[in-house]
CSV table of N, CA and C in Angstrom, one decimal:
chain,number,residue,atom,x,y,z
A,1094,UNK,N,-0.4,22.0,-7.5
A,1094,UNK,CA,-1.3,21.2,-6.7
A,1094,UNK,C,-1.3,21.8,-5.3
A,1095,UNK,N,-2.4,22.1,-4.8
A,1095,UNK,CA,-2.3,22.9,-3.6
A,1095,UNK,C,-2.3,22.5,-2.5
A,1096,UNK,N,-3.2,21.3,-2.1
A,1096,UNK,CA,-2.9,21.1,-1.0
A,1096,UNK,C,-2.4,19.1,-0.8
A,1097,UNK,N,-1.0,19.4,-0.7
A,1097,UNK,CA,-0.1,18.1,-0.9
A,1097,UNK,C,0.0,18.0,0.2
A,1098,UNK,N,-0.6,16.2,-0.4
A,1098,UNK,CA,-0.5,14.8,1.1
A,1098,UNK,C,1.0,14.8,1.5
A,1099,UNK,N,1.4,14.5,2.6
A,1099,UNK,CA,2.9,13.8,3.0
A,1099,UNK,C,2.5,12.7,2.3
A,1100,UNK,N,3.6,12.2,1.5
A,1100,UNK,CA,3.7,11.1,0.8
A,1100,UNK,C,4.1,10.0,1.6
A,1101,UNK,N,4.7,9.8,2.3
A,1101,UNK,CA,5.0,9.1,3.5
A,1101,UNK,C,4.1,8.7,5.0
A,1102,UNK,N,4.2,7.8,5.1
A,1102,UNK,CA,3.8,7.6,6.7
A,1102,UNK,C,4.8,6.4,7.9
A,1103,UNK,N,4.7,6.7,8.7
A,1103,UNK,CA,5.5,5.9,9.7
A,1103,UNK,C,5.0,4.8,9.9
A,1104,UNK,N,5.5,4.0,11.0
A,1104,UNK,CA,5.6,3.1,11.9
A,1104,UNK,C,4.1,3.3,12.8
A,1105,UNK,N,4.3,4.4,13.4
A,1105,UNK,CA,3.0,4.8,13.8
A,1105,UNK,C,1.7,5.0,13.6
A,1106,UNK,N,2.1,5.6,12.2
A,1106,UNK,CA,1.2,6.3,11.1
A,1106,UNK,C,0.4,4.9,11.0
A,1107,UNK,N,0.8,4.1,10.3
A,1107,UNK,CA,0.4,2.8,10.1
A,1107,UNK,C,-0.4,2.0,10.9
A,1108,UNK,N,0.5,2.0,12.5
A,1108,UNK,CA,-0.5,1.1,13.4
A,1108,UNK,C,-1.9,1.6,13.9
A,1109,UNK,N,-1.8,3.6,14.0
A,1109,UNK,CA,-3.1,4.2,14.0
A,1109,UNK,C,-4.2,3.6,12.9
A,1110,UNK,N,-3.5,3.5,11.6
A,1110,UNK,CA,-4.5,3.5,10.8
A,1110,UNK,C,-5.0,2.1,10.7
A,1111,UNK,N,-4.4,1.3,10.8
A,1111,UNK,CA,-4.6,0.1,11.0
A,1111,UNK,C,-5.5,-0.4,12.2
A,1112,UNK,N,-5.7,0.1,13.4
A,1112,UNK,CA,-6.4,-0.1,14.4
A,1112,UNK,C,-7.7,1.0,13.8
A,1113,UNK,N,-7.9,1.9,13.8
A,1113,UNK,CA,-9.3,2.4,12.5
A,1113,UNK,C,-9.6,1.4,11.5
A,1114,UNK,N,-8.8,1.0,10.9
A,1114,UNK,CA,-9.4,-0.1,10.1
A,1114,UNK,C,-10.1,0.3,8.5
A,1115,UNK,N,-11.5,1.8,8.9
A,1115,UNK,CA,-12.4,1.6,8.1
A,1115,UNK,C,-12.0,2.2,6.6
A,1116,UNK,N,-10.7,3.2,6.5
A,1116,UNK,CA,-10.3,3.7,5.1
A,1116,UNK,C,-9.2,2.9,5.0
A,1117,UNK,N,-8.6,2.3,5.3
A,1117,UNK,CA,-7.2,1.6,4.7
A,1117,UNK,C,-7.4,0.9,3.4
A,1118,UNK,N,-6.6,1.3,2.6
A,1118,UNK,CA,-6.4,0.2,1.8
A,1118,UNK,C,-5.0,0.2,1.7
A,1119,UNK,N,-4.1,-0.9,2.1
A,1119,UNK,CA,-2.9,-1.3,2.3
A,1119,UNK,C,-2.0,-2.4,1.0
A,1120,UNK,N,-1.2,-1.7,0.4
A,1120,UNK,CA,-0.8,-2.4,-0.4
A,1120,UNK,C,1.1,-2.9,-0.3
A,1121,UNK,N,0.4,-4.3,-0.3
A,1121,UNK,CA,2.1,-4.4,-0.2
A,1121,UNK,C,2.6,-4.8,-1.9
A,1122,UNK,N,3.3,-4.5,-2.6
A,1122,UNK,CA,4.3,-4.4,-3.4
A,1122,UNK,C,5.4,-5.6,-3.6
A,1123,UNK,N,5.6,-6.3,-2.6
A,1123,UNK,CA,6.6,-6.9,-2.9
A,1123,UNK,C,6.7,-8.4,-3.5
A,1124,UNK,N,7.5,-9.2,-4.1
A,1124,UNK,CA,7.4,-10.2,-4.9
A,1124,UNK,C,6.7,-11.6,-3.6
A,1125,UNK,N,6.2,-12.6,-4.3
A,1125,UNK,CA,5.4,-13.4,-3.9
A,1125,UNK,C,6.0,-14.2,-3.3
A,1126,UNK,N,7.2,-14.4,-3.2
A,1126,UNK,CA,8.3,-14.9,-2.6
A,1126,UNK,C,8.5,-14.3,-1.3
A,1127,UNK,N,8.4,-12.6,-1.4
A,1127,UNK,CA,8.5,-11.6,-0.1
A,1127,UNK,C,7.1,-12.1,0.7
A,1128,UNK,N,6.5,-12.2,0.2
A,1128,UNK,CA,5.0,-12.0,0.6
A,1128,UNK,C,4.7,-13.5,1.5
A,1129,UNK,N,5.2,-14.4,0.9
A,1129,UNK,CA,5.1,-15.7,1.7
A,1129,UNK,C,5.8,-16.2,2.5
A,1130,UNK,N,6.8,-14.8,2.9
A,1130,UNK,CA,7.8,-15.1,4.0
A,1130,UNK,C,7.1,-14.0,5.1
A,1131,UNK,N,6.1,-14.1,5.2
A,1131,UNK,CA,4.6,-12.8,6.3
A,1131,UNK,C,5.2,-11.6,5.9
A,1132,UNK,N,3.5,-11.0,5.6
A,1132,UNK,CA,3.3,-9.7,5.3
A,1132,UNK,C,2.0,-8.9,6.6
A,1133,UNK,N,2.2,-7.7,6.4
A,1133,UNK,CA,1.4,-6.9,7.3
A,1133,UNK,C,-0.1,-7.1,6.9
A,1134,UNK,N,-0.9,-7.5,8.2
A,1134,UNK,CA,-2.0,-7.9,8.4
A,1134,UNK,C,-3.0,-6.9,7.6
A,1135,UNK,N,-3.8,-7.9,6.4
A,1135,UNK,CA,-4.9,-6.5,6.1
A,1135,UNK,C,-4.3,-6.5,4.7
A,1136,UNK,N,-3.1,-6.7,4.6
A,1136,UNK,CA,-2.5,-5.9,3.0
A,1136,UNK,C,-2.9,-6.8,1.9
A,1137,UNK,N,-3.2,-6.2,0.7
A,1137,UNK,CA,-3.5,-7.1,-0.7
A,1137,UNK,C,-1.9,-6.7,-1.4
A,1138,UNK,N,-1.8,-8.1,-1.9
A,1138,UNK,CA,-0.6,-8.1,-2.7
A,1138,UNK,C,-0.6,-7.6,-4.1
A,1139,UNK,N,-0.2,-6.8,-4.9
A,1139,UNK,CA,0.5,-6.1,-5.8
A,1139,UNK,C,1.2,-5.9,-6.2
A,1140,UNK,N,1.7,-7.2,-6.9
A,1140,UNK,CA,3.5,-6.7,-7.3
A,1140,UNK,C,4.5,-5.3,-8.2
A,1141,UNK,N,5.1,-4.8,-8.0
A,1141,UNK,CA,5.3,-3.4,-8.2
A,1141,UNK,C,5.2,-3.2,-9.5
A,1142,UNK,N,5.6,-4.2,-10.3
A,1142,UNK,CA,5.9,-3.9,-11.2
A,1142,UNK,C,4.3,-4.1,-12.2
A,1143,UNK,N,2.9,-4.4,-11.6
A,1143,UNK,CA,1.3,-4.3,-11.9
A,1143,UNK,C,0.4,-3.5,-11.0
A,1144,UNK,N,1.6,-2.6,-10.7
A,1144,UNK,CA,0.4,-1.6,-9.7
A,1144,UNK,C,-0.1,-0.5,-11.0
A,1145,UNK,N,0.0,-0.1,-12.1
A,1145,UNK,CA,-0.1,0.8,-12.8
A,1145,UNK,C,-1.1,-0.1,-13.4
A,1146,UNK,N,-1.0,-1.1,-14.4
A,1146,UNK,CA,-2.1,-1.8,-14.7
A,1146,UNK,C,-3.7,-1.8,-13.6
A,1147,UNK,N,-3.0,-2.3,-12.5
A,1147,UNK,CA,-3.6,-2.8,-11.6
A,1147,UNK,C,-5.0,-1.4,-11.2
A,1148,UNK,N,-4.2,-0.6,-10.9
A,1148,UNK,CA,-5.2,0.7,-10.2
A,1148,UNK,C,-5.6,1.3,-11.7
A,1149,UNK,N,-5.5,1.1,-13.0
A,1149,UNK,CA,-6.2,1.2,-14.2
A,1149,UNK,C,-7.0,0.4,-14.6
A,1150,UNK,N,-7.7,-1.0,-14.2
A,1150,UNK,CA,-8.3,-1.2,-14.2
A,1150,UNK,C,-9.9,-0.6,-14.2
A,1151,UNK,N,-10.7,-1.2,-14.8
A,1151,UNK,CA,-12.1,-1.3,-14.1
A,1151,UNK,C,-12.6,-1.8,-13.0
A,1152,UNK,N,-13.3,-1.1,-12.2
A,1152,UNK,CA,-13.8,-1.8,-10.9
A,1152,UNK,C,-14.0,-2.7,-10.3
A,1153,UNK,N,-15.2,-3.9,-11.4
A,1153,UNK,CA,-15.4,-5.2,-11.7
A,1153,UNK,C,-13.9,-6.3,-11.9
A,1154,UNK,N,-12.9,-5.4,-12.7
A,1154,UNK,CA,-11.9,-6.6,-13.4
A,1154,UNK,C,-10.9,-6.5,-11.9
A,1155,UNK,N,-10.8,-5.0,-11.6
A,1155,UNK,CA,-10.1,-4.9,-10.0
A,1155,UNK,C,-10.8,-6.3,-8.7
A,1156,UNK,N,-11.8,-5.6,-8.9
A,1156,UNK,CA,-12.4,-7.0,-7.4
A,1156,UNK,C,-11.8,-8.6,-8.0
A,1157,UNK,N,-12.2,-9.1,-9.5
A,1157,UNK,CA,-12.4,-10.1,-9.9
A,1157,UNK,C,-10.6,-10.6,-9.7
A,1158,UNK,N,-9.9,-9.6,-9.9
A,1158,UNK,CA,-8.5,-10.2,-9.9
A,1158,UNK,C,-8.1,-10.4,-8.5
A,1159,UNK,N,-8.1,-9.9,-7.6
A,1159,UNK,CA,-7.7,-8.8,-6.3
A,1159,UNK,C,-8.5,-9.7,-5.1
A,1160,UNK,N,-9.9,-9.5,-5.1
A,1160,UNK,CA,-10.8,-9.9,-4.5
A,1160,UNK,C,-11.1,-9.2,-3.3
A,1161,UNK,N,-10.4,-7.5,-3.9
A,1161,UNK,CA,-11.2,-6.4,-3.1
A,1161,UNK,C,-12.0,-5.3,-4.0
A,1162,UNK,N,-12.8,-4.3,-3.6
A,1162,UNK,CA,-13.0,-3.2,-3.7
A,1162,UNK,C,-11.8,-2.7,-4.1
A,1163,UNK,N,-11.5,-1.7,-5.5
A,1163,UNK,CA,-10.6,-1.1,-6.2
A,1163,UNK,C,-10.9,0.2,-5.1
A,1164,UNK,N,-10.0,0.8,-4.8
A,1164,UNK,CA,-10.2,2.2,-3.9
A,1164,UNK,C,-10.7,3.4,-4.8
A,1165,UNK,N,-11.5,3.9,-4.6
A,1165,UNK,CA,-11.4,5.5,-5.7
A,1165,UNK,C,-10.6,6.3,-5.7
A,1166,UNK,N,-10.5,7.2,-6.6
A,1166,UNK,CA,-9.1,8.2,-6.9
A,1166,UNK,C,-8.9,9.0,-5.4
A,1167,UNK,N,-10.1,9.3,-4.6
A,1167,UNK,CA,-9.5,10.1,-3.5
A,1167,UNK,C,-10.3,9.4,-2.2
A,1168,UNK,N,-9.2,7.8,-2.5
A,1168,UNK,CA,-9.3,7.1,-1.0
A,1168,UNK,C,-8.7,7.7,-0.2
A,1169,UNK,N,-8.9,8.1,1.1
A,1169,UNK,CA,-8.3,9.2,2.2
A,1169,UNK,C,-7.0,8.2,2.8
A,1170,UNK,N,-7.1,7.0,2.7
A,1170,UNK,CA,-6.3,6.2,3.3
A,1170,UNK,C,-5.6,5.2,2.4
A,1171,UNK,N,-4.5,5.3,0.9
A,1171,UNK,CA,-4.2,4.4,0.3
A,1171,UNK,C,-2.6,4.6,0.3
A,1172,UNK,N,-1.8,3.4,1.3
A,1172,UNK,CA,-0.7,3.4,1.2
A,1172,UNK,C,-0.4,2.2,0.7
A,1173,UNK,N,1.1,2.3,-0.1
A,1173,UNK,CA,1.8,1.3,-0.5
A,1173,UNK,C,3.1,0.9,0.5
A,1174,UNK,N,3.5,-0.2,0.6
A,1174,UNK,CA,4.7,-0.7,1.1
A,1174,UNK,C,5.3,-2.0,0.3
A,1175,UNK,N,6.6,-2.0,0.5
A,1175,UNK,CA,7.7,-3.0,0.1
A,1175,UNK,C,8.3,-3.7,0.9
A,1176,UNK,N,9.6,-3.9,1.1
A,1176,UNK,CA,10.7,-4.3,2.1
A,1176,UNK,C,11.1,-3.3,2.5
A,1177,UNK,N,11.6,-2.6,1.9
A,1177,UNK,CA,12.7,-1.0,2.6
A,1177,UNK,C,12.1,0.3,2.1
A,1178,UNK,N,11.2,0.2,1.5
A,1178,UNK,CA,10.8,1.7,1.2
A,1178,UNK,C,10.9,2.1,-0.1
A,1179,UNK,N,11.9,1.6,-1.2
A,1179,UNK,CA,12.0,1.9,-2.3
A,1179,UNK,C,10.8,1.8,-3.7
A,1180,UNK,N,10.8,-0.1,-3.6
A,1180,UNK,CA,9.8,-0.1,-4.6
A,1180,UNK,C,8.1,0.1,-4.1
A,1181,UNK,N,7.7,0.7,-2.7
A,1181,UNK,CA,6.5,1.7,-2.4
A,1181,UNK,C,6.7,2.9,-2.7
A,1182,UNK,N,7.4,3.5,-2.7
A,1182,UNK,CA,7.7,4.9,-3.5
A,1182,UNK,C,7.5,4.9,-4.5
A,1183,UNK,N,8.1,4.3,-5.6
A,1183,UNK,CA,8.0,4.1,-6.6
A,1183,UNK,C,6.0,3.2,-7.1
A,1184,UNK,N,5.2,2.7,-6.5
A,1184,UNK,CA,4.3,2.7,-6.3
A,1184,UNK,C,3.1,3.4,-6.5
A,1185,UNK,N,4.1,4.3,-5.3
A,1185,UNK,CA,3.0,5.5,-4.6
A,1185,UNK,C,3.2,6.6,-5.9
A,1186,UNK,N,4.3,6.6,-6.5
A,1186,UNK,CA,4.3,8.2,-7.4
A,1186,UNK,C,3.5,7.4,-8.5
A,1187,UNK,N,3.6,5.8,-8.8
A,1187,UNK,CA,2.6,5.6,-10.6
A,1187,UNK,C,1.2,5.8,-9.9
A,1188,UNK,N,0.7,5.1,-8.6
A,1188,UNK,CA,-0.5,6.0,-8.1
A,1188,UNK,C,-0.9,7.3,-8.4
A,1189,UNK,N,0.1,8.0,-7.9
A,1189,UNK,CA,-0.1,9.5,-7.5
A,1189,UNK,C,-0.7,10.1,-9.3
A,1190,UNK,N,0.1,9.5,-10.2
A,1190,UNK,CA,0.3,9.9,-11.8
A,1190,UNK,C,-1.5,9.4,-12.2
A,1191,UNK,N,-1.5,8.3,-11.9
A,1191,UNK,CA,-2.8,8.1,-11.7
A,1191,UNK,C,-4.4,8.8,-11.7
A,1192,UNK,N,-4.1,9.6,-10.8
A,1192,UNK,CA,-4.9,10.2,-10.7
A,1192,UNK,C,-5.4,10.1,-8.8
A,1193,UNK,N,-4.6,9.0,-8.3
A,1193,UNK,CA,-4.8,8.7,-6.4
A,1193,UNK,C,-3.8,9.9,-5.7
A,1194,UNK,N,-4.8,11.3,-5.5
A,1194,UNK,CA,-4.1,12.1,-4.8
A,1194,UNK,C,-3.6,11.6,-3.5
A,1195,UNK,N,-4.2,11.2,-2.5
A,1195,UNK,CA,-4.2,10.9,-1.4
A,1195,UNK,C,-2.4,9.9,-1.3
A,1196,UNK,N,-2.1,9.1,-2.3
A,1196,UNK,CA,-1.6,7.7,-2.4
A,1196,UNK,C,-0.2,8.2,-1.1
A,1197,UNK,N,0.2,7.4,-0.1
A,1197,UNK,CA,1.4,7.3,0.4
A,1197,UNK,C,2.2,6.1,0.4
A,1198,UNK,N,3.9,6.0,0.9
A,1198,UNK,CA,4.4,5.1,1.1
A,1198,UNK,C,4.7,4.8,2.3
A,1199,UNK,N,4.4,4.0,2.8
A,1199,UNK,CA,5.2,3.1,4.3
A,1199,UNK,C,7.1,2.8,4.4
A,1200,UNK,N,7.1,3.9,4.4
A,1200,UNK,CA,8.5,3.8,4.0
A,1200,UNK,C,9.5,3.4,4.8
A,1201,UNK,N,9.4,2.6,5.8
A,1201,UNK,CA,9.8,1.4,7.0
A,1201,UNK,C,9.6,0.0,6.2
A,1202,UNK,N,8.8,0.0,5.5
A,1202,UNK,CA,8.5,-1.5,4.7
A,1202,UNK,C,8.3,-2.4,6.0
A,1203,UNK,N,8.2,-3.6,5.3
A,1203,UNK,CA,8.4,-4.7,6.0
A,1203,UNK,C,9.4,-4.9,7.0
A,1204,UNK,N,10.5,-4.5,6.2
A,1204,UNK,CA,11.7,-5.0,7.3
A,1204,UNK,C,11.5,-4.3,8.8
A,1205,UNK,N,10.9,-3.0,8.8
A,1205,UNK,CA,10.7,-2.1,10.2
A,1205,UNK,C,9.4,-3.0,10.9
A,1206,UNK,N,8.5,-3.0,9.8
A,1206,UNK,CA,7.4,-3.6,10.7
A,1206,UNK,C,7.6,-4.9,11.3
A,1207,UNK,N,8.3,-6.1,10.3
A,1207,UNK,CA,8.7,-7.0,11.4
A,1207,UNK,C,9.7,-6.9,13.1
A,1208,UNK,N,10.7,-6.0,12.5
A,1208,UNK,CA,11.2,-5.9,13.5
A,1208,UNK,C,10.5,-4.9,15.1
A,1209,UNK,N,9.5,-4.1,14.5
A,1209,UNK,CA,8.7,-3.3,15.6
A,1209,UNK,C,7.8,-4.6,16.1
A,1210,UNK,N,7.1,-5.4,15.6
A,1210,UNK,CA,6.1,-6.4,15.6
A,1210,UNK,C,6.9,-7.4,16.2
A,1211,UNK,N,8.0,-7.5,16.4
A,1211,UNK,CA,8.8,-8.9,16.9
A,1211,UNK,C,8.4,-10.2,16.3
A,1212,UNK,N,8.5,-9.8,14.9
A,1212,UNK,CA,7.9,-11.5,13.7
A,1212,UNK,C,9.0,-12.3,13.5
């Protein structure tokens, strides 16, 4: 593969892209229990263990479950996050298998962002 994304992005990385707004698609990963104790603004929930189903979908059955736009294989902007980093990784590589070259992990999770965000 020639020219490989950093699979990762920061703290930073994140609040840049997040203030652009127009390519993100932001996925948080973590269980529904994690998710209703606040999640990062913007993010659609995908629990880790239906991201492979999920991004295999068709277009139509993606919006209809989701109630976004499914991203294309080479969204410039599709990161995954968790709590600590692990199950976004893990994510971002069934992405990556996928066929989502671009796919990265927020690998601060939640736990960084609240604590940077003072939540």
């Amino acid at each position: 593969m020639a020219d490989t994304v950093n699979k990762e992005v920061s703290y930073e990385d994140l609040k840049a892209l997040l203030e652009k707004r127009q390519n993100l698609f932001l996925v948080d990963v973590r269980s529904q229990g994690e998710v209703d104790k606040g999640q990062i603004p913007g993010s659609v929930h995908i629990p880790v263990d239906t991201v492979e189903a999920a991004f295999a979908m068709q277009p139509e059955e993606f919006k209809a479950k989701y109630g976004v736009t499914k991203p294309p294989m080479d969204a410039p902007e599709l990161v995954f996050h968790c709590q600590m980093g692990k199950r976004g990784g893990m994510a971002t590589s069934k992405a990556q298998e996928l066929g989502y070259v671009n796919a990265r992990n927020y690998a601060g999770g939640y736990r960084e962002w609240s604590e940077r965000e003072g939540k």
